[in-house]
PDB file of C-alpha atoms and ligand atoms in Angstrom:
ATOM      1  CA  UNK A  19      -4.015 -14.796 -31.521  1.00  0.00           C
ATOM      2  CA  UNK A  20      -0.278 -13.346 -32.159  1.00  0.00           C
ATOM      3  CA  UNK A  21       1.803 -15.820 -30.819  1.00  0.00           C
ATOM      4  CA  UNK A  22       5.084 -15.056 -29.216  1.00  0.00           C
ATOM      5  CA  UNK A  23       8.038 -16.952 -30.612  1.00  0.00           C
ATOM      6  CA  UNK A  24       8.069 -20.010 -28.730  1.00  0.00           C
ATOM      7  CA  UNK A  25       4.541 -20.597 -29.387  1.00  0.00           C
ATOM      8  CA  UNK A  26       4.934 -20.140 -33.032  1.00  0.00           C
ATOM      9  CA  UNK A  27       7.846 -22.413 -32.892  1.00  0.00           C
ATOM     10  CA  UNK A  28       5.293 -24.934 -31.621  1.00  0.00           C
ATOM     11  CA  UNK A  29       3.396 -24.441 -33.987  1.00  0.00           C
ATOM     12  CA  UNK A  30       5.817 -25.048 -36.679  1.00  0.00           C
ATOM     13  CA  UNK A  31       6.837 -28.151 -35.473  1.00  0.00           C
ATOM     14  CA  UNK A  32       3.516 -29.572 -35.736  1.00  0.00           C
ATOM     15  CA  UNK A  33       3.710 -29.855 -38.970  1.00  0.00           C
ATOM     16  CA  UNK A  34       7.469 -29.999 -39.958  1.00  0.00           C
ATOM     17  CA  UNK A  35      10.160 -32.418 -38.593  1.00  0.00           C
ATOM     18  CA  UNK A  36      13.086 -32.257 -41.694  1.00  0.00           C
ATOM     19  CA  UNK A  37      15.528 -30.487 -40.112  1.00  0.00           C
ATOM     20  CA  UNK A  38      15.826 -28.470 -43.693  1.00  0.00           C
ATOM     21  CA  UNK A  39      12.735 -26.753 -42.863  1.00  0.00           C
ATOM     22  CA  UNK A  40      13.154 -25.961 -39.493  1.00  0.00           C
ATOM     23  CA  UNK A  41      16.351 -24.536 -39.989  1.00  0.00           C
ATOM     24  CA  UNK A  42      15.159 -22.435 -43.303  1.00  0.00           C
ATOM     25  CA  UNK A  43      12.338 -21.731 -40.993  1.00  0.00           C
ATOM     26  CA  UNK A  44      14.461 -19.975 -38.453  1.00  0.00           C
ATOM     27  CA  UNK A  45      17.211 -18.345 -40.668  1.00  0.00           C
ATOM     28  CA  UNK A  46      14.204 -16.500 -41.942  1.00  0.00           C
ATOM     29  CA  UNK A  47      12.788 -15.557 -38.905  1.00  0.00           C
ATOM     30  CA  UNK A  48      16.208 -14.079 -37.861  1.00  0.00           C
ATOM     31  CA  UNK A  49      16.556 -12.443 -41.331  1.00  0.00           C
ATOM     32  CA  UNK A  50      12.738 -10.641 -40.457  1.00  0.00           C
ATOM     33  CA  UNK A  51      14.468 -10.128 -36.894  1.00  0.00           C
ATOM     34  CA  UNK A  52      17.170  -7.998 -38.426  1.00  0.00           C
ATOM     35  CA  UNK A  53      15.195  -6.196 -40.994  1.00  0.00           C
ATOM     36  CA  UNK A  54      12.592  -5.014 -38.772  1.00  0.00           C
ATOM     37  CA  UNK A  55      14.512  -3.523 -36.229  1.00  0.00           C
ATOM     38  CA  UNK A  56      15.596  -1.155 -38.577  1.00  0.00           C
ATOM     39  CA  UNK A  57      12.180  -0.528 -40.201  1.00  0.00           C
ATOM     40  CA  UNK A  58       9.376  -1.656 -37.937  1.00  0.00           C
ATOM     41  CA  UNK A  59      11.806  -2.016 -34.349  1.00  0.00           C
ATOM     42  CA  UNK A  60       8.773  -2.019 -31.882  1.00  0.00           C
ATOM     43  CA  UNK A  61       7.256  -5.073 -33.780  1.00  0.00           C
ATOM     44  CA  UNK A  62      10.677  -6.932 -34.400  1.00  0.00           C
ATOM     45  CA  UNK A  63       8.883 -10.123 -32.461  1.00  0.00           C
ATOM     46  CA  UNK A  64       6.199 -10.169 -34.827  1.00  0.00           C
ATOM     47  CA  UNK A  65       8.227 -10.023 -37.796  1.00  0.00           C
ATOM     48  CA  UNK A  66       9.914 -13.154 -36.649  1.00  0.00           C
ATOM     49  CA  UNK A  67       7.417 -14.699 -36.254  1.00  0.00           C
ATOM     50  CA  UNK A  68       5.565 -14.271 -39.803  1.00  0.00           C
ATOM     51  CA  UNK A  69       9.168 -15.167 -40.995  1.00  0.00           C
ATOM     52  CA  UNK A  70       9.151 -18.626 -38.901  1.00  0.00           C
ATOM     53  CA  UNK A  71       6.114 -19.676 -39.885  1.00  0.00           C
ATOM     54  CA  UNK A  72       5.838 -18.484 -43.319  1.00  0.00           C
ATOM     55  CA  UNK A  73       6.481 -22.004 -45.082  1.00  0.00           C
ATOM     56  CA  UNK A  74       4.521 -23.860 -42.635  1.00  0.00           C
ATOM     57  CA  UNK A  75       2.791 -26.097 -45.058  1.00  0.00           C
ATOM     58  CA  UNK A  76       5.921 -27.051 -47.432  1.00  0.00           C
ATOM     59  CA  UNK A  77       7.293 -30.177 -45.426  1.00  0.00           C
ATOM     60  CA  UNK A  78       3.989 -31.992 -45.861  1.00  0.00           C
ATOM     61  CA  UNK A  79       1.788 -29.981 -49.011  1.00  0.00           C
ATOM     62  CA  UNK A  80       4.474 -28.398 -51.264  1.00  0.00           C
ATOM     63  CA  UNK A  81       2.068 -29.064 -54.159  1.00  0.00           C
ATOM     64  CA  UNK A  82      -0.714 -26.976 -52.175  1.00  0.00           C
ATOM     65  CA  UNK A  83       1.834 -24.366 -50.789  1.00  0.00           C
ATOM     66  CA  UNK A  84       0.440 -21.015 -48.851  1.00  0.00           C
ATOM     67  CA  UNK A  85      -3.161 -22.243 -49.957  1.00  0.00           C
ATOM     68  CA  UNK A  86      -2.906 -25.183 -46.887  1.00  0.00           C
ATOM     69  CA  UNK A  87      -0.856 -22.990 -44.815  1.00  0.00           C
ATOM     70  CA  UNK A  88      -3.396 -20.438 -44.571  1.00  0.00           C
ATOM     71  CA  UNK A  89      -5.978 -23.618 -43.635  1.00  0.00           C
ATOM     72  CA  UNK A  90      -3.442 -24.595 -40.741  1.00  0.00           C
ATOM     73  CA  UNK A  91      -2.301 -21.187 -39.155  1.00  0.00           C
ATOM     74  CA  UNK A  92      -6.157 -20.907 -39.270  1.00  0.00           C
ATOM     75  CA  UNK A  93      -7.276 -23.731 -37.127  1.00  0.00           C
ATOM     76  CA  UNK A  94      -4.292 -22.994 -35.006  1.00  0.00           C
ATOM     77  CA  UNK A  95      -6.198 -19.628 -34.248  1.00  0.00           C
ATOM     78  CA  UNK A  96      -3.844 -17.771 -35.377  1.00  0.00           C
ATOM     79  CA  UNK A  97      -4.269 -14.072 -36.622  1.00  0.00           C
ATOM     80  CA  UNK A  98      -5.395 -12.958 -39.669  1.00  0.00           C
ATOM     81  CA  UNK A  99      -2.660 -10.642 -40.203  1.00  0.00           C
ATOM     82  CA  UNK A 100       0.118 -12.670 -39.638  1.00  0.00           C
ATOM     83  CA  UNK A 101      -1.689 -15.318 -42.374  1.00  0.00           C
ATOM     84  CA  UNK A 102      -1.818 -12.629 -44.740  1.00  0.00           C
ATOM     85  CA  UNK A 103       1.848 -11.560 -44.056  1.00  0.00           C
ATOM     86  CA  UNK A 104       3.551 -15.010 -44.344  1.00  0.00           C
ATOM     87  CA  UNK A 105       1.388 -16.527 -46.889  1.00  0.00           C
ATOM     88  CA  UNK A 106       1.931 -13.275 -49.347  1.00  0.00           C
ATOM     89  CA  UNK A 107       5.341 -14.302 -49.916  1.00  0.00           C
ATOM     90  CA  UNK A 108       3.684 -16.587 -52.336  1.00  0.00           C
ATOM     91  CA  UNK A 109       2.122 -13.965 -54.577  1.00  0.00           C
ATOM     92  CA  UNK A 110       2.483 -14.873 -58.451  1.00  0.00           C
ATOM     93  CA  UNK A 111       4.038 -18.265 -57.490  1.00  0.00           C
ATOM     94  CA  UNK A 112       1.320 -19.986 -55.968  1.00  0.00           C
ATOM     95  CA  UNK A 113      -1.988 -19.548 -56.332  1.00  0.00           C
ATOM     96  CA  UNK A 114      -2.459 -17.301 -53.080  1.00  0.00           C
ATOM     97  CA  UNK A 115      -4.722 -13.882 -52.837  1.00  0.00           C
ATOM     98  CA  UNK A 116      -2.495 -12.193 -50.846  1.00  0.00           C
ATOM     99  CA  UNK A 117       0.000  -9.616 -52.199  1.00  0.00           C
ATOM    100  CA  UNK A 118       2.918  -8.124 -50.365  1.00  0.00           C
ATOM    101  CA  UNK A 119       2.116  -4.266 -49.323  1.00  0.00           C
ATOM    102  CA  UNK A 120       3.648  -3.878 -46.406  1.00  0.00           C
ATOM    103  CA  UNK A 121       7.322  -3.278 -45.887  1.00  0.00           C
ATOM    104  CA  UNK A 122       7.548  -6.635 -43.919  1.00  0.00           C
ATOM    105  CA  UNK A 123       5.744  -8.657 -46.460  1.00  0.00           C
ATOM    106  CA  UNK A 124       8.286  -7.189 -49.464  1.00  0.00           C
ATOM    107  CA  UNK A 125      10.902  -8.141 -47.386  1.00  0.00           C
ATOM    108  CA  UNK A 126      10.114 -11.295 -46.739  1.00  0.00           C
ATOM    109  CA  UNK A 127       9.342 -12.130 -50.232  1.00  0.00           C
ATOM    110  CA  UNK A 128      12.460 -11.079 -51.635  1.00  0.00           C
ATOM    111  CA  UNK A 129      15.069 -12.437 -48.556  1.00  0.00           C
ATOM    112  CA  UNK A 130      12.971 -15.724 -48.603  1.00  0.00           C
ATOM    113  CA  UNK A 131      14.771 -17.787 -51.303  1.00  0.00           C
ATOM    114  CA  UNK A 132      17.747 -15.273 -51.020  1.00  0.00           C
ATOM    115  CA  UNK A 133      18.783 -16.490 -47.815  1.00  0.00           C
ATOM    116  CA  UNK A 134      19.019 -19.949 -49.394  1.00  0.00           C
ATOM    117  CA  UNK A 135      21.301 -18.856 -52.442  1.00  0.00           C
ATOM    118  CA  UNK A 136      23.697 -16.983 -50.165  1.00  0.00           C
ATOM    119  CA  UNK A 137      23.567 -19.722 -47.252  1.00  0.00           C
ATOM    120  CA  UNK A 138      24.727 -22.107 -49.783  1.00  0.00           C
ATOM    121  CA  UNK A 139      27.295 -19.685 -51.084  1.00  0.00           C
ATOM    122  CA  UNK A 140      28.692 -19.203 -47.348  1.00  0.00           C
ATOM    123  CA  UNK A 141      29.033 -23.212 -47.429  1.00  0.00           C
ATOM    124  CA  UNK A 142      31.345 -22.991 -50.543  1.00  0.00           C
ATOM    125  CA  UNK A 143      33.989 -21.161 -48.557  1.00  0.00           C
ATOM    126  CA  UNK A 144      36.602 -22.263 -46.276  1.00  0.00           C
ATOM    127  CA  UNK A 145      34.618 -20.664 -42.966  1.00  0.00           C
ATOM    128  CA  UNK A 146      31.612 -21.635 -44.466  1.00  0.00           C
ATOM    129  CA  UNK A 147      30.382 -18.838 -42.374  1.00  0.00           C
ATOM    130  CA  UNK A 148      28.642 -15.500 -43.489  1.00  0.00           C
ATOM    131  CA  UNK A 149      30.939 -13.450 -41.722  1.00  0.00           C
ATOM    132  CA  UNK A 150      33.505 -13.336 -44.451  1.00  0.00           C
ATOM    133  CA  UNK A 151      31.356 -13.504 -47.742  1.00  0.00           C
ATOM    134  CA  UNK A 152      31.077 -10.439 -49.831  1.00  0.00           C
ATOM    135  CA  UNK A 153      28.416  -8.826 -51.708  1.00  0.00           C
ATOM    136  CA  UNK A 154      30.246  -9.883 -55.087  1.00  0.00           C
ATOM    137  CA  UNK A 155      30.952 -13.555 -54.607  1.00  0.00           C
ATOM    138  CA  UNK A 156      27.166 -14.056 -54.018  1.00  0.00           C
ATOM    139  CA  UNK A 157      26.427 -11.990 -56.826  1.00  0.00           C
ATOM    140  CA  UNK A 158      29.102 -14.315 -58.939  1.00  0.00           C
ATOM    141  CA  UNK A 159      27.058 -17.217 -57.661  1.00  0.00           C
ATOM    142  CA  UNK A 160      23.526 -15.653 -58.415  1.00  0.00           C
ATOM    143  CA  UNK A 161      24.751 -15.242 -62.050  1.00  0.00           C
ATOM    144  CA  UNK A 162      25.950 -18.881 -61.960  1.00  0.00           C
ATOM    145  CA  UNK A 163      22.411 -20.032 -63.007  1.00  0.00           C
ATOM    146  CA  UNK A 164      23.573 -23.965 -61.555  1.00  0.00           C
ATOM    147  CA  UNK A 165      24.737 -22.787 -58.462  1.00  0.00           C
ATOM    148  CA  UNK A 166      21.640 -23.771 -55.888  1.00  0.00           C
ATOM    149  CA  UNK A 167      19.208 -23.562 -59.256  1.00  0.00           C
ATOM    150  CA  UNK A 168      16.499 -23.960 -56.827  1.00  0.00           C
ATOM    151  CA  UNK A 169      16.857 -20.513 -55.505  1.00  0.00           C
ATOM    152  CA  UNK A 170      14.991 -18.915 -58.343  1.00  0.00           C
ATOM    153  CA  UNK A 171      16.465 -15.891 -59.563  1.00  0.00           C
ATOM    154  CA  UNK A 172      12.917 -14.167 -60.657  1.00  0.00           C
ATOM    155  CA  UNK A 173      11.441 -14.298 -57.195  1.00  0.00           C
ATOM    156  CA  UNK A 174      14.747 -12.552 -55.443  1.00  0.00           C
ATOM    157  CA  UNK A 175      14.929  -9.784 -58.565  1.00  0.00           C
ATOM    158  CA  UNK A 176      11.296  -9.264 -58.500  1.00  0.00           C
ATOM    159  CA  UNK A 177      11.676  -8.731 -54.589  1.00  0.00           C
ATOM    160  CA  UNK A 178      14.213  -6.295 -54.943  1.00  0.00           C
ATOM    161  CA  UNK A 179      11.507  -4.559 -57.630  1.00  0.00           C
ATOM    162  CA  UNK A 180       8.724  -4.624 -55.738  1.00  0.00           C
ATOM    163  CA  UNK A 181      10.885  -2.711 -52.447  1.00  0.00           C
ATOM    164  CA  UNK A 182      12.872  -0.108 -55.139  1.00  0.00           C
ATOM    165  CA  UNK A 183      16.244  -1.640 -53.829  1.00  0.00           C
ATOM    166  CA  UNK A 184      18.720  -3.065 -56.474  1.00  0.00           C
ATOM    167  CA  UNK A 185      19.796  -6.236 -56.095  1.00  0.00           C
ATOM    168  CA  UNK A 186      23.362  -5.016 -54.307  1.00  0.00           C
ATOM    169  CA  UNK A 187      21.249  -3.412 -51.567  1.00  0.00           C
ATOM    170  CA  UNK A 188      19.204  -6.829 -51.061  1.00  0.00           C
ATOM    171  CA  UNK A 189      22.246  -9.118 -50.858  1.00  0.00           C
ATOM    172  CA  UNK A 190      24.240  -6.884 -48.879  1.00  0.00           C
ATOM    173  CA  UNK A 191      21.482  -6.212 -46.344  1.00  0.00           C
ATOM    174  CA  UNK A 192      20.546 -10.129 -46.643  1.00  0.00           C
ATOM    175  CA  UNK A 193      24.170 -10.861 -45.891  1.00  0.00           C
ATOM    176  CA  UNK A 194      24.306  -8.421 -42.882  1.00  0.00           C
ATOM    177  CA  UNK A 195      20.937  -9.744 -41.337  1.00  0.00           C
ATOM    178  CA  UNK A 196      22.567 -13.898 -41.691  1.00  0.00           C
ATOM    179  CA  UNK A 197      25.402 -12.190 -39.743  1.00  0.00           C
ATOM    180  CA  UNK A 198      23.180 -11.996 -36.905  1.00  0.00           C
ATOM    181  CA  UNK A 199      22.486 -15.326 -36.616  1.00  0.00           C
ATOM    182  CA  UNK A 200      26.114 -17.062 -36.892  1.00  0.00           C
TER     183      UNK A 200
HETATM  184 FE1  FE2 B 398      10.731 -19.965 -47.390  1.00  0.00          FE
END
């Protein structure tokens, strides 16, 4: 089955109670939100919900991550194509066959542990809000190899490969899309 929103939300929350995770889990979602209305609009739904479930297995097997969550979106009957989708933002990382093809799968790939570096760059400023952070202070902060080190730079620069967007494009668009959501 596709599930709508709220029943992928349900789904989620079988299997993850840190509030961490269910808040990464829905800042992505949002991000997929905003990128597919420009590039995919009539399946913007779906899109979120690949992004909100596509670290479904981290809170409990982060050793076995995307291999698991492919075993538990499965029993939860839910469709193939959204397993594929969320689980190939994995590819290279974890040991996972799928690799991102489609638009929505690049995307989320490359926004995934983007959205962490620049949410933790928003927290640095006075607002610590999105609405007044710049393209060039995350991009100080992505050079800043400390600064959130868990945010790994070679997944966000080889998303911004894989799509043909330099990594100016990617933040800015990243930043716009975590606009939506303050
Ligand atoms: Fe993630």
């Amino acid at each position: 089955m596709i599930p709508t929103l709220e029943e992928a939300q349900i789904i989620l929350e079988k299997y993850n109670k840190e509030d961490f995770h269910l808040r990464h889990a829905s800042v992505v979602s949002g991000v997929m939100r905003y990128f597919a209305k420009k590039h995919d609009p009539e399946r913007s739904e779906y899109w979120a919900v690949v992004g909100l479930l596509h670290d479904i297995d981290f809170e409990i097997y982060p050793d076995e991550h995307c291999v698991k969550g492919e075993e538990l979106l499965r029993e939860n009957g839910v469709d193939e194509s959204i397993i594929r989708a969320a689980m190939s933002h994995g590819f290279g990382i974890v040991p996972t066959p799928h690799e991102p093809t489609h638009i929505m799968e690049k995307i989320l790939f490359a926004a995934d542990e983007l959205t962490g570096l620049i949410g933790a760059a928003a927290l640095m400023r006075p607002s610590k809000s999105t609405l007044d952070l710049e393209v060039s202070s995350v991009k100080k902060k992505y050079k800043d190899k400390k600064f959130a080190a868990g945010c790994s730079r070679d997944v966000i620069n080889s998303g911004a490969e894989k799509l043909g967007w330099t990594l100016d494009e990617l933040i800015g668009e990243t930043i716009l899309a975590m606009r939506t959501l303050e």
